[in-house]
Coordinates of C-alpha atoms in Angstrom, one line a residue:
X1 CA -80.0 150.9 -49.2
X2 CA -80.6 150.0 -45.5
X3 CA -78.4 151.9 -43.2
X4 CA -78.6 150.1 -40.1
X5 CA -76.0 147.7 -40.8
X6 CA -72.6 147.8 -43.2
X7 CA -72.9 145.8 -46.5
X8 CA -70.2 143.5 -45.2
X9 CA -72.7 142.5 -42.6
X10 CA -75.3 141.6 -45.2
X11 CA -72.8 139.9 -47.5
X12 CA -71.7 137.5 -44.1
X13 CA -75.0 137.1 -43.1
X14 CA -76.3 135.6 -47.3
X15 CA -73.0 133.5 -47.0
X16 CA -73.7 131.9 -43.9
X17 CA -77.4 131.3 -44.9
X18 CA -76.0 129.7 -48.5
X19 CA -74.2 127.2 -47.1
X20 CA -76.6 126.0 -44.7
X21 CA -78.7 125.6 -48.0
X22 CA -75.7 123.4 -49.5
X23 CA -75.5 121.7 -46.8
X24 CA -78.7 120.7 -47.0
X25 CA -79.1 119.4 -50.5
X26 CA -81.6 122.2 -50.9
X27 CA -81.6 124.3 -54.4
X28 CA -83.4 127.2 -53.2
X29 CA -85.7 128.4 -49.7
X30 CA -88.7 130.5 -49.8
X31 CA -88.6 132.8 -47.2
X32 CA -92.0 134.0 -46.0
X33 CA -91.0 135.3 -42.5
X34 CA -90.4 139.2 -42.4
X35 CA -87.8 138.4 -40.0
X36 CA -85.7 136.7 -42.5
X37 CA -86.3 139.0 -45.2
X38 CA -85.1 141.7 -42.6
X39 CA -81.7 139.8 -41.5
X40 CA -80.5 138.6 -44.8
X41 CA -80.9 142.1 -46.7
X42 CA -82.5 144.8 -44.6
X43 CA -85.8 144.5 -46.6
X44 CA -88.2 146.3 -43.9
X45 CA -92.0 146.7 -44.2
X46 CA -95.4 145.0 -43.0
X47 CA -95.9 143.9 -46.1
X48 CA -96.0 140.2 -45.4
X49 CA -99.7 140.5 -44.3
X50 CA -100.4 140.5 -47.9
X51 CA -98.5 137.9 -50.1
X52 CA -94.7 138.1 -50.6
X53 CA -92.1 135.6 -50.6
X54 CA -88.3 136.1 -50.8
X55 CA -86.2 133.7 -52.7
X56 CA -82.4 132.7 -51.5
X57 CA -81.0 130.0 -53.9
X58 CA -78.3 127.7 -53.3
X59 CA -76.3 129.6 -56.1
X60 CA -76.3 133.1 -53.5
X61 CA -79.1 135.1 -55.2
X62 CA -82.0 136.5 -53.6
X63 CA -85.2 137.5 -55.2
X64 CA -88.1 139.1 -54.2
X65 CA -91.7 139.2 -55.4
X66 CA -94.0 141.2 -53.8
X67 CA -96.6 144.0 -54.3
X68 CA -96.2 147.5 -55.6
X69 CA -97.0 149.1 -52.3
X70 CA -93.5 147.7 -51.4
X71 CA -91.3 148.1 -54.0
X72 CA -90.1 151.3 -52.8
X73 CA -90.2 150.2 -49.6
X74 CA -87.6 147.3 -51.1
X75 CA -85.7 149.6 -53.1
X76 CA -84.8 152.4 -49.7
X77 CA -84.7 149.6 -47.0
X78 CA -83.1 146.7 -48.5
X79 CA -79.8 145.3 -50.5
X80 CA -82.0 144.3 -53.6
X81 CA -81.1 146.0 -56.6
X82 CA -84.4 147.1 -59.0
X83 CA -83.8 143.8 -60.8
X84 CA -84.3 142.3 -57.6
X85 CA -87.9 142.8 -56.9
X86 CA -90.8 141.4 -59.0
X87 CA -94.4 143.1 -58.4
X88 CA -97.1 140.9 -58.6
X89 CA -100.2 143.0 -59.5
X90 CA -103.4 143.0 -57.8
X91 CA -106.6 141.9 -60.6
X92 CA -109.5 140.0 -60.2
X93 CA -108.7 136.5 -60.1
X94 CA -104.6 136.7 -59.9
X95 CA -103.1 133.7 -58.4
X96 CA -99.5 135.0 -56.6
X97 CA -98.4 131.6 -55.6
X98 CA -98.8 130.6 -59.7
X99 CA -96.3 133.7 -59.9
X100 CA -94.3 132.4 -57.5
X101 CA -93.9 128.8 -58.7
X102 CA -93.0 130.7 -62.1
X103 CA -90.3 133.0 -60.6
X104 CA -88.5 129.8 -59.2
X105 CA -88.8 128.3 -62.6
X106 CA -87.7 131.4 -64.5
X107 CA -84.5 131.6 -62.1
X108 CA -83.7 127.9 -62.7
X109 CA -84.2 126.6 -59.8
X110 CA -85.7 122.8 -60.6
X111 CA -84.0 120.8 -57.4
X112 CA -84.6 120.3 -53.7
X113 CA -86.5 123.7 -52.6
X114 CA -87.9 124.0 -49.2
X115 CA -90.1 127.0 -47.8
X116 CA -90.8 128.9 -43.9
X117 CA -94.2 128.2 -42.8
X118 CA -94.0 129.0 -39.1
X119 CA -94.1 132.5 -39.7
X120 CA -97.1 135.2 -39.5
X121 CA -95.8 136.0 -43.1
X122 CA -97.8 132.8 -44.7
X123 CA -101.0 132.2 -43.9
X124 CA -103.0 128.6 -44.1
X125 CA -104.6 129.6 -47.3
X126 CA -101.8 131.4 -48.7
X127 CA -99.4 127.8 -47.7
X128 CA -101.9 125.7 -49.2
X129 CA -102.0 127.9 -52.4
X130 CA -98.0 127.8 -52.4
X131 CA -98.0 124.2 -52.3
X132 CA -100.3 123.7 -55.0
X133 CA -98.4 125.9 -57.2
X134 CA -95.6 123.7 -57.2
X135 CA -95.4 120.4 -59.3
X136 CA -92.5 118.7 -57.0
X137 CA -93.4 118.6 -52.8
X138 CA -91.5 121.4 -50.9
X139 CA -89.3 120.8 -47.6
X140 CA -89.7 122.5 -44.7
X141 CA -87.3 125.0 -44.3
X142 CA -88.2 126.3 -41.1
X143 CA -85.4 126.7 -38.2
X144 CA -82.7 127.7 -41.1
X145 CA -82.7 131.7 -40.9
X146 CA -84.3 131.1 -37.5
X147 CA -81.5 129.2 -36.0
X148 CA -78.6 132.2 -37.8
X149 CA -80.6 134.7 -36.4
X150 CA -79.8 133.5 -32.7
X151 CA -75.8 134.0 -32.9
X152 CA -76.1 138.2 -33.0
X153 CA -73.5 139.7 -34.7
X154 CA -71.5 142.5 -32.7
X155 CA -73.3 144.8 -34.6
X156 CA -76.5 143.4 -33.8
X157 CA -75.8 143.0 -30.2
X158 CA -75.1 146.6 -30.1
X159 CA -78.7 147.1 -31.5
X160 CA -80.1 145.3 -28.6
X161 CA -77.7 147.5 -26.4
X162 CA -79.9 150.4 -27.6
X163 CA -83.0 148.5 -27.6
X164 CA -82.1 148.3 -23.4
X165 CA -81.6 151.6 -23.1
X166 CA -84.9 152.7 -24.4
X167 CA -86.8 150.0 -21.9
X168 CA -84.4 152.0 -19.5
X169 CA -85.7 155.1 -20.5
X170 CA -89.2 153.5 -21.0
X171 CA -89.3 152.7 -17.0
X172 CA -87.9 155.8 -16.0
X173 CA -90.7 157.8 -17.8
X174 CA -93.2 155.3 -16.1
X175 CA -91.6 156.0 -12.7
X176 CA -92.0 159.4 -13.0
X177 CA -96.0 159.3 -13.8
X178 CA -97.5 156.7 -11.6
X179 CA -99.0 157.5 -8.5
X180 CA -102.3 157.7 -7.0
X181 CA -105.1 159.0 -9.6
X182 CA -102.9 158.6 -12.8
X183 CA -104.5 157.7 -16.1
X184 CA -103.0 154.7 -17.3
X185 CA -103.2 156.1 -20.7
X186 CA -100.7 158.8 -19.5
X187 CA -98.2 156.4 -18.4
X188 CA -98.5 154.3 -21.6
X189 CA -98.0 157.6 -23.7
X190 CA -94.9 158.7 -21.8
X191 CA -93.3 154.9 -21.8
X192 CA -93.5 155.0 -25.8
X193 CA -92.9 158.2 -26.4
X194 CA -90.0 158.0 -24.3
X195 CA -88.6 155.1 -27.1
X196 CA -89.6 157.3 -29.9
X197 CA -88.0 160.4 -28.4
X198 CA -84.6 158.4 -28.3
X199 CA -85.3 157.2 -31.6
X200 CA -86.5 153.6 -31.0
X201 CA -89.5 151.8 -33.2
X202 CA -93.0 150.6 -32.3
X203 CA -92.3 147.1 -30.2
X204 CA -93.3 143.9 -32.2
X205 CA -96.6 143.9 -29.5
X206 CA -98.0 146.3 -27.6
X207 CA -96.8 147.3 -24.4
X208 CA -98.7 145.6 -21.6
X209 CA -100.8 147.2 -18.8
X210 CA -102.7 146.5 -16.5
X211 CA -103.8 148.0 -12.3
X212 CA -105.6 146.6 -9.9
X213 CA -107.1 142.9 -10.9
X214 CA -105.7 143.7 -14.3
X215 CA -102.2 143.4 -12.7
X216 CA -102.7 139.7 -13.0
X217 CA -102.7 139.9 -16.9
X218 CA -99.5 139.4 -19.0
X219 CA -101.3 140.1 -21.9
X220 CA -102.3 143.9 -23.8
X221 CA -105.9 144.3 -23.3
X222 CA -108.1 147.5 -24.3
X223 CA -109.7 150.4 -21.8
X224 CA -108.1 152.4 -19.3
X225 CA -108.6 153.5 -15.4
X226 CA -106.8 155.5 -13.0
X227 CA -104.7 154.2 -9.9
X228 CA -106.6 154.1 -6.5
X229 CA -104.3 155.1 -3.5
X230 CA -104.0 151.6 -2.7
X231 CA -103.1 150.1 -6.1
X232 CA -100.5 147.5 -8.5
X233 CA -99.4 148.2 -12.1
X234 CA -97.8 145.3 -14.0
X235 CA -95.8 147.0 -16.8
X236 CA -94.1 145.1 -19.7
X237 CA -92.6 146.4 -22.2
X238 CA -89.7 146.7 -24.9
X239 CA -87.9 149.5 -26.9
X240 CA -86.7 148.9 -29.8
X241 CA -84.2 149.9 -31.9
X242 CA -83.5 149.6 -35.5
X243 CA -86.5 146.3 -34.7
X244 CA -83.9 144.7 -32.5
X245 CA -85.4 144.6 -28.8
X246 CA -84.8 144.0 -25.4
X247 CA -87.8 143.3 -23.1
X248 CA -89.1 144.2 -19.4
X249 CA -91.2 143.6 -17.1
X250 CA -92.1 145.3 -13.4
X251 CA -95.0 145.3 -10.9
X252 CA -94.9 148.5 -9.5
X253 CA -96.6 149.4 -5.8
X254 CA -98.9 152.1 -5.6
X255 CA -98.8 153.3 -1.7
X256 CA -97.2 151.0 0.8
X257 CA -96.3 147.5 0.1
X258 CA -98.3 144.8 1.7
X259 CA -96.5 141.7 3.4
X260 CA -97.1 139.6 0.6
X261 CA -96.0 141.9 -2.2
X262 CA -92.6 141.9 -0.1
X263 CA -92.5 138.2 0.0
X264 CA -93.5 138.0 -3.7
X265 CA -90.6 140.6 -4.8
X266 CA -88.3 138.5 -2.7
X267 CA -88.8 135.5 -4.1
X268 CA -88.8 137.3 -7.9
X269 CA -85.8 138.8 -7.4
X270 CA -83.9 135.5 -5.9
X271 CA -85.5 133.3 -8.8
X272 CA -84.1 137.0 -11.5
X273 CA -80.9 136.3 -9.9
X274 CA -80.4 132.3 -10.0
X275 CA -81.9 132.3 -13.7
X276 CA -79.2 134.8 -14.6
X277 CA -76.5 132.1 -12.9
X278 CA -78.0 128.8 -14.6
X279 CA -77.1 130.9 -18.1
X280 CA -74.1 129.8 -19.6
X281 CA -72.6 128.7 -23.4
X282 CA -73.0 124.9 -23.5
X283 CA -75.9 124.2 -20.9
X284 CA -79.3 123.7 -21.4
X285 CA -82.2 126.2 -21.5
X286 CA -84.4 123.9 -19.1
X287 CA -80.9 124.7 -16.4
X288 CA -82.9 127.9 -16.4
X289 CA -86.4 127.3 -15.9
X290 CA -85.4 124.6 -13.6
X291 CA -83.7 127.4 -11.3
X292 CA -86.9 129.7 -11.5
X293 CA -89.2 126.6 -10.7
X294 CA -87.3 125.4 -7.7
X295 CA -87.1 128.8 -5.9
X296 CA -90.8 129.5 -6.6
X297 CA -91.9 125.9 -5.4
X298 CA -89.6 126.6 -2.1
X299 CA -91.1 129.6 -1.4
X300 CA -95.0 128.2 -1.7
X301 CA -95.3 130.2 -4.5
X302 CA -95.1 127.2 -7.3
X303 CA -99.0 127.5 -7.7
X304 CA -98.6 131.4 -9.2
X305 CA -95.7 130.7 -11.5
X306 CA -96.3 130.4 -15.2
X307 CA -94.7 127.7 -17.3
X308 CA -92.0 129.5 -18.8
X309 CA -89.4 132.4 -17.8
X310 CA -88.8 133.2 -20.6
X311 CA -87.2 133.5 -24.3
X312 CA -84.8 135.3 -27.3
X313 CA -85.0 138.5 -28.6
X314 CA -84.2 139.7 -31.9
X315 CA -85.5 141.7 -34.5
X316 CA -89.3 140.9 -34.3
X317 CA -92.2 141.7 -36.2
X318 CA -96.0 141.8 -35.4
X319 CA -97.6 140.3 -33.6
X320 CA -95.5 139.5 -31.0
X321 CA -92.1 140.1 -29.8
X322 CA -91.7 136.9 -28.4
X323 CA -88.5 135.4 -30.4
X324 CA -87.2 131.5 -30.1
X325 CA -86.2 129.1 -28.4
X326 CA -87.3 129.7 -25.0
X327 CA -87.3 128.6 -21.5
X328 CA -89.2 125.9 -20.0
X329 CA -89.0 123.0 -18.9
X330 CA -86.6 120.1 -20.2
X331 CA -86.0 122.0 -23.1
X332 CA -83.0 120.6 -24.3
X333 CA -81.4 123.1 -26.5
X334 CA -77.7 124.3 -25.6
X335 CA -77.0 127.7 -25.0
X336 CA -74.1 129.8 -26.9
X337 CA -72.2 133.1 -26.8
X338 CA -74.3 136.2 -28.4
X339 CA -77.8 135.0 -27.9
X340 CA -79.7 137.6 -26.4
X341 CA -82.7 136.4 -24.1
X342 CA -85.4 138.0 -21.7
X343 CA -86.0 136.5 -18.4
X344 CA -89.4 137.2 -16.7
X345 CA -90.3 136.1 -13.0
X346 CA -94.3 136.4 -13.4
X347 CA -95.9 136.2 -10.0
X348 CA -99.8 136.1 -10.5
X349 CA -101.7 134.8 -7.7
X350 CA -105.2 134.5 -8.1
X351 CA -106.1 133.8 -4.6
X352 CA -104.5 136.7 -3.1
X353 CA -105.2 138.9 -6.2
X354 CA -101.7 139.8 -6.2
X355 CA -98.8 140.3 -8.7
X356 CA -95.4 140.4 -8.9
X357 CA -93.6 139.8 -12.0
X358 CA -89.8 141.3 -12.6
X359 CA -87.5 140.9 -16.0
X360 CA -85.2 142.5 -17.9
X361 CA -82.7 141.2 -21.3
X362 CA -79.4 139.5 -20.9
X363 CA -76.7 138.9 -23.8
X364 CA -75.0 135.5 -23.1
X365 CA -71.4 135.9 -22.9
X366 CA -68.6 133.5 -22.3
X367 CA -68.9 134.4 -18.6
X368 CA -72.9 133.6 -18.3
X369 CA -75.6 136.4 -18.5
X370 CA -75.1 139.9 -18.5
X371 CA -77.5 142.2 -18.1
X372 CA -78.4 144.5 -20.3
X373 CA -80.7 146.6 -18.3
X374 CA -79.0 149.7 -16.2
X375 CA -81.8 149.3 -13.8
X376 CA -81.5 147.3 -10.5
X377 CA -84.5 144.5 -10.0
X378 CA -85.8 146.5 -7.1
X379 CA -89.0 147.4 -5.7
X380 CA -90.7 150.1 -6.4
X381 CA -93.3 152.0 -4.0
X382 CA -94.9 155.3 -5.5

């Protein structure tokens, strides 16, 4: 049974996902996204790069089918009893999504059924293969779970708590190691061993470094170096706890800040600060990357901004970490109470070969944003 949440959190969390199904018209969802599987019942595994498909009906049951490697993985991490989880087995020629189609049939379900396809957990082939198993069209069901997922329950917020202070913990650990001539692969190691030591998870992406020109990359990319005298190291990051998360992001100074770097961390920190204000229950996500644009464009630094600040957390899975909706611009979508997001200020200024970037998580509260983070937006010279 999972043990990071009580089974009257479960047993809210299937409610509220069955009526949005009867609501709906639908008779039954096919969840493919590991993220739903993980929210509705705990079920916890990277599984879902193989085939598998979780079943919610209309009627309040779930069912899972998947392989054997994960049935035990079902039976420790997850609500589903043994009767649950059906195996599909691996043989020459074995058709999963047949299985599938049979499953639904065998549990009655004959009406309205729709199924996730904007998830890592299906791919093309395996969607395709899905489709054709089925003898009625399906409807997309994607933006159900996603959209419950947003409103974090206390329990879940407190997850995210954690999550912070692990990046906390994470940037303290990188504080103490960087200065001129340290291996980046030292710092790395002691940010993410600093999550597992306070028992935290792998991230849903790897943590992000990069020195020098590399500073200017808000992506992971592979080989190390060590820090010249004279250097910047953009750092981003998230611990994670229990696979909830709560992102960072810092540019730190190695030696003595130049002019510009000032300027740069400035003009991050005021946009930080003014994103944090635009956040409130009721407005509009674009308020937000509206406020980051404006103070970038003001300060001539409009041309080094990216084209979002931005975006939810939650409990993520591989690949990425990122979570939806996010921030950019005119994006409609309202804001409300116990959505958890995490603002990033990315400075990267090819001309100057300079960076700058600053973020940290916020929960959304009745108020507006409050930070999760213990640490102060500030620069940091080592």
């Amino acid at each position: 049974m999972p043990f990071h949440f009580a089974d009257a959190e479960y047993a809210t969390r299937l409610a509220k996902a069955t009526a949005s199904l009867v609501d709906r018209g639908l008779d039954a969802l096919l969840m493919f996204a590991p993220e739903s599987h993980y929210w509705i019942c705990g079920y916890d595994t990277f599984g879902f790069a193989m085939f598998q498909c979780m079943i919610l009906g209309a009627d309040g049951r779930l069912n899972l089918l998947t392989r054997a490697p994960d049935l035990r993985q079902a039976q420790q991490t997850s609500t589903l009893s043994d009767a649950q989880i059906n195996i599909w087995k691996d043989i020459e020629g074995v058709a999963p999504a047949a299985n599938l189609a049979a499953l639904v049939t065998e549990l009655g379900y004959s009406g309205k059924i729709a199924m996730e396809t904007q998830t890592v957990g299906l791919t093309f082939a395996n969607g395709q293969s899905v489709v054709s198993a089925f003898d009625q069209p399906l409807h997309n069901g994607d933006g159900i779970i996603t959209e419950l997922r947003q409103d974090k329950s206390l329990a879940e917020l407190d997850m995210h708590r954690r999550a912070a202070a692990l990046s906390d913990d994470a940037l303290d650990a990188a504080l103490q190691g960087t200065r001129a001539g340290a291996f980046e692969g030292d710092i790395l190691a002691d940010m993410q061993g600093a999550v597992f030591r306070g028992g935290g998870d792998y991230a849903g992406n790897e943590f992000i470094i990069g020195s020098d020109q590399r500073a200017l990359l808000c992506r992971y990319a592979s080989g190390r170096r060590h820090l010249d005298p004279q250097d910047q190291l953009t750092l981003e990051w998230s611990g994670a706890y229990a696979r909830y998360h709560a992102a960072m992001m810092q540019t730190l100074i190695i030696g003595k800040a130049c002019k510009k770097h000032l300027y740069m961390h400035a003009v991050a920190r005021e946009a930080l600060e003014a994103c944090e204000a635009a956040i409130m229950p009721g407005k509009p996500m674009g308020d937000v990357f509206a406020a980051h644009a404006q103070i970038f464009g003001k300060a001539g630094l409009g041309h080094a901004r990216l084209n979002a600040c931005g975006y939810a957390m939650g409990a993520i899975y591989n690949p990425i970490w990122v979570d939806f909706p996010m921030f950019y611009e005119n994006n409609p979508r309202l804001m409300r109470e116990r959505q958890v997001f995490f603002l990033h200020m990315i400075l990267m200024d090819s001309d100057s070969g300079l960076a700058m970037c600053l973020g940290h998580s916020v929960e959304v509260t009745a108020q507006g944003a409050k930070r999760l983070s213990r640490h102060a937006p500030d620069l940091f010279e080592l």
